[in-house]
């Protein structure tokens, strides 16, 4: 058998991987019937029988075959991380499976559940005035593709990514020396200066609109130094970047007002670009933390 944990070999016919007889009511057969064949290939190759042969209540968030192909084509860094690392890829697959039956009516905003990957959590959100936009870790999903007395399957057009590190503050520290767009050295220093570290690490859930270092440097001459010398004023400004609740990109709707911890609100605008109070939001991806989400913005929100 080929090493199918190598991502580049995942998109093969599932019948070529495993021809052993299975029950017509098995999870494997349901996945194949729903055309989640790349996911089946991955589960079989990694011998995740606890999923394929599950008999108890189970919910599976199923990336489509197109999602597998897109990962190979567009996310080489993820593919590189999986190649040769079966443990890593098994954990990744287990993150998409929950050992309970979850129907749409069971889901409420900011609900968290523990998947098969027991040291992580999935976060559900419900958005829109009609409450019809549902996400799991920021990835939108709709009505179940498969429902039986013990099995629920939802189609995903993307993979679920785990929260990096611990809370929001830990996420900022991890990313502060990453690519230029996600340098948060000044923001991390400012948060520590005004004693918001515990709030952003242990409390929440929150959405943080995070100015990167370039955003702070765009402030008029002398303003940054003045703020760093005035912790009370700096804290008020930082609180204006923090929203109660988790708003992934899918939940940022046009002209919505999001209440901030300073008692005001942030206005979202959707046009050629997505903005919050006029600051451009990086829409490449949600940055997921254990207690919320971070969006990178290109200027400091001063009012």
Short mmCIF file of N, CA and C in Angstrom, two decimals, residues 34-169:
data_model
loop_
_atom_site.label_atom_id
_atom_site.label_comp_id
_atom_site.label_asym_id
_atom_site.label_seq_id
_atom_site.Cartn_x
_atom_site.Cartn_y
_atom_site.Cartn_z
N UNK A 34 -21.97 9.90 -0.33
CA UNK A 34 -22.09 11.36 -0.35
C UNK A 34 -20.96 12.03 -1.12
N UNK A 35 -20.10 11.21 -1.75
CA UNK A 35 -18.99 11.69 -2.59
C UNK A 35 -17.88 12.38 -1.80
N UNK A 36 -17.68 11.95 -0.56
CA UNK A 36 -16.54 12.43 0.21
C UNK A 36 -15.41 11.41 0.09
N UNK A 37 -15.05 11.10 -1.14
CA UNK A 37 -14.12 9.99 -1.38
C UNK A 37 -12.69 10.31 -0.96
N UNK A 38 -12.25 11.55 -1.12
CA UNK A 38 -10.90 11.89 -0.69
C UNK A 38 -10.77 11.77 0.83
N UNK A 39 -11.83 12.13 1.54
CA UNK A 39 -11.82 11.97 2.99
C UNK A 39 -11.77 10.50 3.37
N UNK A 40 -12.55 9.66 2.66
CA UNK A 40 -12.51 8.22 2.91
C UNK A 40 -11.10 7.68 2.69
N UNK A 41 -10.49 8.07 1.57
CA UNK A 41 -9.12 7.62 1.29
C UNK A 41 -8.19 7.93 2.45
N UNK A 42 -8.32 9.12 2.99
CA UNK A 42 -7.44 9.55 4.08
C UNK A 42 -7.72 8.75 5.35
N UNK A 43 -8.99 8.55 5.66
CA UNK A 43 -9.35 7.79 6.87
C UNK A 43 -8.89 6.35 6.77
N UNK A 44 -9.09 5.74 5.60
CA UNK A 44 -8.68 4.34 5.42
C UNK A 44 -7.16 4.22 5.49
N UNK A 45 -6.46 5.09 4.76
CA UNK A 45 -5.01 5.00 4.71
C UNK A 45 -4.38 5.20 6.08
N UNK A 46 -5.01 6.03 6.91
CA UNK A 46 -4.47 6.28 8.24
C UNK A 46 -5.08 5.37 9.30
N UNK A 47 -5.88 4.41 8.83
CA UNK A 47 -6.45 3.36 9.70
C UNK A 47 -7.23 3.95 10.88
N UNK A 48 -8.04 4.94 10.57
CA UNK A 48 -8.85 5.56 11.61
C UNK A 48 -10.18 4.80 11.71
N UNK A 49 -10.08 3.56 12.18
CA UNK A 49 -11.26 2.71 12.29
C UNK A 49 -12.26 3.24 13.32
N UNK A 50 -11.79 4.05 14.28
CA UNK A 50 -12.72 4.60 15.26
C UNK A 50 -13.72 5.53 14.61
N UNK A 51 -13.37 6.06 13.43
CA UNK A 51 -14.30 6.88 12.66
C UNK A 51 -15.07 6.01 11.66
N UNK A 52 -14.35 5.25 10.87
CA UNK A 52 -14.98 4.46 9.80
C UNK A 52 -15.96 3.43 10.33
N UNK A 53 -15.69 2.88 11.50
CA UNK A 53 -16.55 1.83 12.06
C UNK A 53 -17.35 2.30 13.26
N UNK A 54 -17.49 3.59 13.40
CA UNK A 54 -18.21 4.13 14.55
C UNK A 54 -19.66 3.65 14.56
N UNK A 55 -20.12 3.27 15.73
CA UNK A 55 -21.50 2.82 15.87
C UNK A 55 -22.32 3.76 16.74
N UNK A 56 -21.65 4.49 17.61
CA UNK A 56 -22.36 5.40 18.49
C UNK A 56 -22.63 6.72 17.81
N UNK A 57 -23.22 7.68 18.50
CA UNK A 57 -23.48 8.99 17.91
C UNK A 57 -22.19 9.65 17.44
N UNK A 58 -22.22 10.22 16.24
CA UNK A 58 -21.03 10.83 15.67
C UNK A 58 -21.44 11.91 14.68
N UNK A 59 -20.68 13.00 14.66
CA UNK A 59 -20.86 14.06 13.67
C UNK A 59 -19.54 14.26 12.95
N UNK A 60 -19.58 14.28 11.63
CA UNK A 60 -18.37 14.45 10.83
C UNK A 60 -18.51 15.69 9.97
N UNK A 61 -17.53 16.57 10.05
CA UNK A 61 -17.46 17.74 9.18
C UNK A 61 -16.53 17.36 8.03
N UNK A 62 -17.11 17.22 6.85
CA UNK A 62 -16.47 16.54 5.72
C UNK A 62 -15.94 17.50 4.68
N UNK A 63 -14.63 17.71 4.61
CA UNK A 63 -14.08 18.50 3.50
C UNK A 63 -14.35 17.79 2.18
N UNK A 64 -14.72 18.57 1.18
CA UNK A 64 -15.02 18.00 -0.12
C UNK A 64 -13.74 17.55 -0.83
N UNK A 65 -13.92 16.79 -1.91
CA UNK A 65 -12.77 16.40 -2.72
C UNK A 65 -12.06 17.64 -3.25
N UNK A 66 -12.84 18.67 -3.59
CA UNK A 66 -12.25 19.91 -4.09
C UNK A 66 -11.41 20.60 -3.01
N UNK A 67 -11.82 20.47 -1.75
CA UNK A 67 -11.04 21.05 -0.65
C UNK A 67 -9.68 20.37 -0.53
N UNK A 68 -9.66 19.04 -0.70
CA UNK A 68 -8.38 18.32 -0.66
C UNK A 68 -7.47 18.80 -1.79
N UNK A 69 -8.04 18.93 -2.99
CA UNK A 69 -7.23 19.37 -4.13
C UNK A 69 -6.73 20.79 -3.92
N UNK A 70 -7.61 21.66 -3.40
CA UNK A 70 -7.20 23.05 -3.17
C UNK A 70 -6.08 23.13 -2.15
N UNK A 71 -6.11 22.26 -1.14
CA UNK A 71 -5.03 22.27 -0.15
C UNK A 71 -3.71 21.92 -0.82
N UNK A 72 -3.73 20.93 -1.70
CA UNK A 72 -2.49 20.56 -2.38
C UNK A 72 -1.99 21.69 -3.27
N UNK A 73 -2.94 22.37 -3.94
CA UNK A 73 -2.55 23.38 -4.92
C UNK A 73 -2.16 24.71 -4.28
N UNK A 74 -2.87 25.08 -3.19
CA UNK A 74 -2.76 26.44 -2.68
C UNK A 74 -2.11 26.58 -1.31
N UNK A 75 -1.93 25.47 -0.60
CA UNK A 75 -1.36 25.56 0.74
C UNK A 75 -0.16 24.62 0.88
N UNK A 76 0.91 24.92 0.16
CA UNK A 76 2.07 24.03 0.18
C UNK A 76 2.69 23.90 1.57
N UNK A 77 2.56 24.95 2.41
CA UNK A 77 3.14 24.88 3.74
C UNK A 77 2.41 23.85 4.59
N UNK A 78 1.10 23.71 4.38
CA UNK A 78 0.34 22.70 5.12
C UNK A 78 0.70 21.30 4.63
N UNK A 79 0.79 21.16 3.30
CA UNK A 79 1.17 19.88 2.72
C UNK A 79 2.54 19.44 3.23
N UNK A 80 3.48 20.38 3.25
CA UNK A 80 4.83 20.08 3.73
C UNK A 80 4.80 19.61 5.18
N UNK A 81 3.92 20.22 5.98
CA UNK A 81 3.83 19.83 7.38
C UNK A 81 3.29 18.43 7.58
N UNK A 82 2.45 17.97 6.63
CA UNK A 82 1.87 16.64 6.76
C UNK A 82 2.76 15.54 6.19
N UNK A 83 3.50 15.85 5.14
CA UNK A 83 4.28 14.82 4.48
C UNK A 83 5.24 14.14 5.45
N UNK A 84 5.08 12.84 5.56
CA UNK A 84 5.95 12.06 6.44
C UNK A 84 5.55 12.09 7.89
N UNK A 85 4.44 12.74 8.23
CA UNK A 85 4.04 12.87 9.63
C UNK A 85 2.64 12.30 9.81
N UNK A 86 2.54 10.99 9.95
CA UNK A 86 1.23 10.34 10.06
C UNK A 86 0.50 10.77 11.32
N UNK A 87 1.21 10.96 12.41
CA UNK A 87 0.55 11.38 13.66
C UNK A 87 -0.12 12.73 13.50
N UNK A 88 0.59 13.66 12.87
CA UNK A 88 0.05 14.99 12.63
C UNK A 88 -1.21 14.92 11.79
N UNK A 89 -1.17 14.13 10.74
CA UNK A 89 -2.33 14.06 9.84
C UNK A 89 -3.50 13.34 10.49
N UNK A 90 -3.24 12.33 11.30
CA UNK A 90 -4.33 11.66 12.03
C UNK A 90 -5.01 12.62 12.97
N UNK A 91 -4.23 13.44 13.68
CA UNK A 91 -4.82 14.43 14.58
C UNK A 91 -5.66 15.43 13.78
N UNK A 92 -5.16 15.81 12.62
CA UNK A 92 -5.88 16.74 11.75
C UNK A 92 -7.23 16.16 11.35
N UNK A 93 -7.27 14.89 10.97
CA UNK A 93 -8.53 14.25 10.59
C UNK A 93 -9.47 14.11 11.79
N UNK A 94 -8.94 13.71 12.92
CA UNK A 94 -9.76 13.56 14.13
C UNK A 94 -10.39 14.89 14.56
N UNK A 95 -9.78 15.99 14.16
CA UNK A 95 -10.31 17.31 14.53
C UNK A 95 -11.66 17.58 13.85
N UNK A 96 -11.95 16.86 12.78
CA UNK A 96 -13.18 17.05 12.02
C UNK A 96 -14.32 16.14 12.48
N UNK A 97 -14.10 15.39 13.55
CA UNK A 97 -15.08 14.40 13.99
C UNK A 97 -15.44 14.64 15.46
N UNK A 98 -16.74 14.63 15.74
CA UNK A 98 -17.23 14.86 17.10
C UNK A 98 -17.98 13.62 17.58
N UNK A 99 -17.67 13.11 18.77
CA UNK A 99 -18.33 11.89 19.26
C UNK A 99 -19.71 12.15 19.86
N UNK A 100 -20.52 12.88 19.13
CA UNK A 100 -21.92 13.11 19.50
C UNK A 100 -22.66 13.56 18.25
N UNK A 101 -23.96 13.45 18.30
CA UNK A 101 -24.78 13.87 17.16
C UNK A 101 -25.16 15.33 17.33
N UNK A 102 -24.80 16.16 16.34
CA UNK A 102 -25.08 17.59 16.40
C UNK A 102 -25.97 17.96 15.21
N UNK A 103 -27.20 18.34 15.50
CA UNK A 103 -28.12 18.83 14.49
C UNK A 103 -28.13 20.36 14.51
N UNK A 104 -28.56 21.00 13.42
CA UNK A 104 -28.57 22.47 13.40
C UNK A 104 -29.30 23.09 14.59
N UNK A 105 -30.37 22.48 15.02
CA UNK A 105 -31.14 23.02 16.14
C UNK A 105 -30.37 22.96 17.45
N UNK A 106 -29.32 22.13 17.51
CA UNK A 106 -28.52 22.01 18.73
C UNK A 106 -27.48 23.11 18.86
N UNK A 107 -27.24 23.83 17.77
CA UNK A 107 -26.12 24.77 17.71
C UNK A 107 -26.56 26.15 18.17
N UNK A 108 -25.78 26.75 19.05
CA UNK A 108 -26.00 28.13 19.46
C UNK A 108 -24.69 28.90 19.36
N UNK A 109 -24.79 30.21 19.36
CA UNK A 109 -23.61 31.04 19.11
C UNK A 109 -22.55 30.87 20.19
N UNK A 110 -21.31 30.72 19.74
CA UNK A 110 -20.13 30.54 20.58
C UNK A 110 -20.18 29.25 21.40
N UNK A 111 -20.92 28.27 20.92
CA UNK A 111 -20.91 26.94 21.53
C UNK A 111 -19.58 26.26 21.21
N UNK A 112 -19.00 25.59 22.18
CA UNK A 112 -17.78 24.81 21.95
C UNK A 112 -18.03 23.35 22.27
N UNK A 113 -17.40 22.48 21.49
CA UNK A 113 -17.49 21.04 21.73
C UNK A 113 -16.10 20.44 21.57
N UNK A 114 -15.91 19.28 22.16
CA UNK A 114 -14.63 18.57 22.07
C UNK A 114 -14.71 17.50 21.00
N UNK A 115 -13.85 17.55 19.98
CA UNK A 115 -13.85 16.53 18.94
C UNK A 115 -13.08 15.28 19.38
N UNK A 116 -12.87 14.37 18.44
CA UNK A 116 -12.06 13.20 18.75
C UNK A 116 -10.65 13.61 19.18
N UNK A 117 -10.18 14.74 18.68
CA UNK A 117 -8.89 15.29 19.12
C UNK A 117 -9.14 16.02 20.44
N UNK A 118 -8.98 15.29 21.56
CA UNK A 118 -9.53 15.71 22.84
C UNK A 118 -8.84 16.91 23.47
N UNK A 119 -7.66 17.28 23.00
CA UNK A 119 -6.98 18.42 23.59
C UNK A 119 -7.31 19.73 22.86
N UNK A 120 -8.28 19.67 21.95
CA UNK A 120 -8.71 20.85 21.22
C UNK A 120 -10.21 21.01 21.32
N UNK A 121 -10.72 22.16 20.86
CA UNK A 121 -12.15 22.38 20.83
C UNK A 121 -12.56 22.96 19.49
N UNK A 122 -13.81 22.70 19.11
CA UNK A 122 -14.43 23.35 17.95
C UNK A 122 -15.36 24.44 18.46
N UNK A 123 -15.36 25.56 17.76
CA UNK A 123 -16.24 26.67 18.14
C UNK A 123 -17.29 26.89 17.05
N UNK A 124 -18.54 26.91 17.47
CA UNK A 124 -19.66 27.15 16.55
C UNK A 124 -20.17 28.57 16.72
N UNK A 125 -20.54 29.17 15.60
CA UNK A 125 -21.16 30.50 15.65
C UNK A 125 -22.36 30.56 14.73
N UNK A 126 -23.31 31.38 15.12
CA UNK A 126 -24.53 31.58 14.33
C UNK A 126 -24.67 33.08 14.09
N UNK A 127 -24.76 33.48 12.82
CA UNK A 127 -24.77 34.89 12.46
C UNK A 127 -26.00 35.23 11.61
N UNK A 128 -26.21 36.51 11.44
CA UNK A 128 -27.28 37.01 10.58
C UNK A 128 -28.56 37.25 11.35
N UNK A 129 -29.37 38.19 10.84
CA UNK A 129 -30.62 38.51 11.51
C UNK A 129 -31.56 37.31 11.53
N UNK A 130 -31.45 36.43 10.53
CA UNK A 130 -32.29 35.25 10.50
C UNK A 130 -31.60 34.02 11.10
N UNK A 131 -30.39 34.21 11.61
CA UNK A 131 -29.63 33.15 12.27
C UNK A 131 -29.38 31.95 11.35
N UNK A 132 -29.23 32.21 10.07
CA UNK A 132 -29.05 31.11 9.13
C UNK A 132 -27.60 30.89 8.71
N UNK A 133 -26.70 31.79 9.09
CA UNK A 133 -25.28 31.60 8.79
C UNK A 133 -24.64 30.85 9.95
N UNK A 134 -24.21 29.63 9.71
CA UNK A 134 -23.57 28.83 10.74
C UNK A 134 -22.13 28.55 10.34
N UNK A 135 -21.22 28.64 11.31
CA UNK A 135 -19.82 28.33 11.06
C UNK A 135 -19.28 27.42 12.16
N UNK A 136 -18.27 26.66 11.81
CA UNK A 136 -17.50 25.91 12.79
C UNK A 136 -16.05 26.30 12.57
N UNK A 137 -15.42 26.86 13.58
CA UNK A 137 -14.07 27.42 13.47
C UNK A 137 -13.96 28.38 12.28
N UNK A 138 -15.05 29.10 12.03
CA UNK A 138 -15.06 30.11 10.97
C UNK A 138 -15.42 29.59 9.60
N UNK A 139 -15.54 28.27 9.43
CA UNK A 139 -15.87 27.69 8.13
C UNK A 139 -17.39 27.51 8.05
N UNK A 140 -17.99 28.08 7.01
CA UNK A 140 -19.44 28.01 6.87
C UNK A 140 -19.90 26.60 6.49
N UNK A 141 -21.08 26.24 7.00
CA UNK A 141 -21.70 24.98 6.60
C UNK A 141 -23.20 25.17 6.60
N UNK A 142 -23.90 24.26 5.92
CA UNK A 142 -25.35 24.36 5.80
C UNK A 142 -26.06 23.20 6.45
N UNK A 143 -27.15 22.79 5.83
CA UNK A 143 -27.92 21.66 6.38
C UNK A 143 -27.11 20.39 6.23
N UNK A 144 -27.35 19.38 7.05
CA UNK A 144 -26.57 18.15 6.96
C UNK A 144 -26.73 17.46 5.61
N UNK A 145 -25.65 16.89 5.13
CA UNK A 145 -25.68 16.10 3.91
C UNK A 145 -26.22 14.71 4.17
N UNK A 146 -25.88 14.18 5.35
CA UNK A 146 -26.34 12.84 5.75
C UNK A 146 -26.86 12.92 7.18
N UNK A 147 -28.02 12.31 7.42
CA UNK A 147 -28.57 12.20 8.77
C UNK A 147 -29.14 10.81 8.95
N UNK A 148 -28.66 10.10 9.97
CA UNK A 148 -29.23 8.82 10.38
C UNK A 148 -29.48 8.91 11.89
N UNK A 149 -30.06 7.88 12.49
CA UNK A 149 -30.26 7.95 13.94
C UNK A 149 -28.99 8.16 14.75
N UNK A 150 -27.82 7.81 14.18
CA UNK A 150 -26.57 7.93 14.95
C UNK A 150 -25.49 8.74 14.26
N UNK A 151 -25.68 9.12 13.00
CA UNK A 151 -24.62 9.78 12.23
C UNK A 151 -25.16 11.06 11.58
N UNK A 152 -24.36 12.13 11.69
CA UNK A 152 -24.65 13.39 10.99
C UNK A 152 -23.38 13.79 10.23
N UNK A 153 -23.54 14.19 8.96
CA UNK A 153 -22.42 14.64 8.16
C UNK A 153 -22.73 15.99 7.55
N UNK A 154 -21.78 16.92 7.67
CA UNK A 154 -21.90 18.23 7.07
C UNK A 154 -20.80 18.41 6.02
N UNK A 155 -21.13 19.05 4.92
CA UNK A 155 -20.15 19.33 3.87
C UNK A 155 -19.42 20.63 4.18
N UNK A 156 -18.10 20.60 4.05
CA UNK A 156 -17.26 21.79 4.21
C UNK A 156 -16.49 22.04 2.93
N UNK A 157 -16.38 23.30 2.55
CA UNK A 157 -15.57 23.66 1.39
C UNK A 157 -14.13 23.99 1.78
N UNK A 158 -13.81 23.79 3.05
CA UNK A 158 -12.46 24.05 3.53
C UNK A 158 -12.20 23.13 4.72
N UNK A 159 -10.95 23.11 5.16
CA UNK A 159 -10.60 22.30 6.33
C UNK A 159 -10.72 23.13 7.60
N UNK A 160 -10.93 22.44 8.71
CA UNK A 160 -10.97 23.09 10.00
C UNK A 160 -9.56 23.20 10.55
N UNK A 161 -9.17 24.40 10.94
CA UNK A 161 -7.85 24.62 11.50
C UNK A 161 -7.95 24.78 13.00
N UNK A 162 -6.97 24.25 13.70
CA UNK A 162 -6.94 24.33 15.15
C UNK A 162 -6.50 25.72 15.60
N UNK A 163 -6.95 26.09 16.80
CA UNK A 163 -6.43 27.30 17.42
C UNK A 163 -4.93 27.13 17.67
N UNK A 164 -4.18 28.19 17.42
CA UNK A 164 -2.73 28.16 17.64
C UNK A 164 -2.43 28.65 19.04
N UNK A 165 -1.68 27.87 19.79
CA UNK A 165 -1.31 28.28 21.13
C UNK A 165 -2.50 28.26 22.07
N UNK A 166 -2.53 29.21 22.99
CA UNK A 166 -3.61 29.28 23.96
C UNK A 166 -4.61 30.35 23.58
N UNK A 167 -4.69 31.42 24.41
CA UNK A 167 -5.63 32.49 24.15
C UNK A 167 -5.11 33.49 23.13
N UNK A 168 -5.86 34.59 23.00
CA UNK A 168 -5.54 35.60 22.00
C UNK A 168 -4.17 36.21 22.22
N UNK A 169 -3.81 36.49 23.46
CA UNK A 169 -2.50 37.10 23.71
C UNK A 169 -1.37 36.16 23.31
#
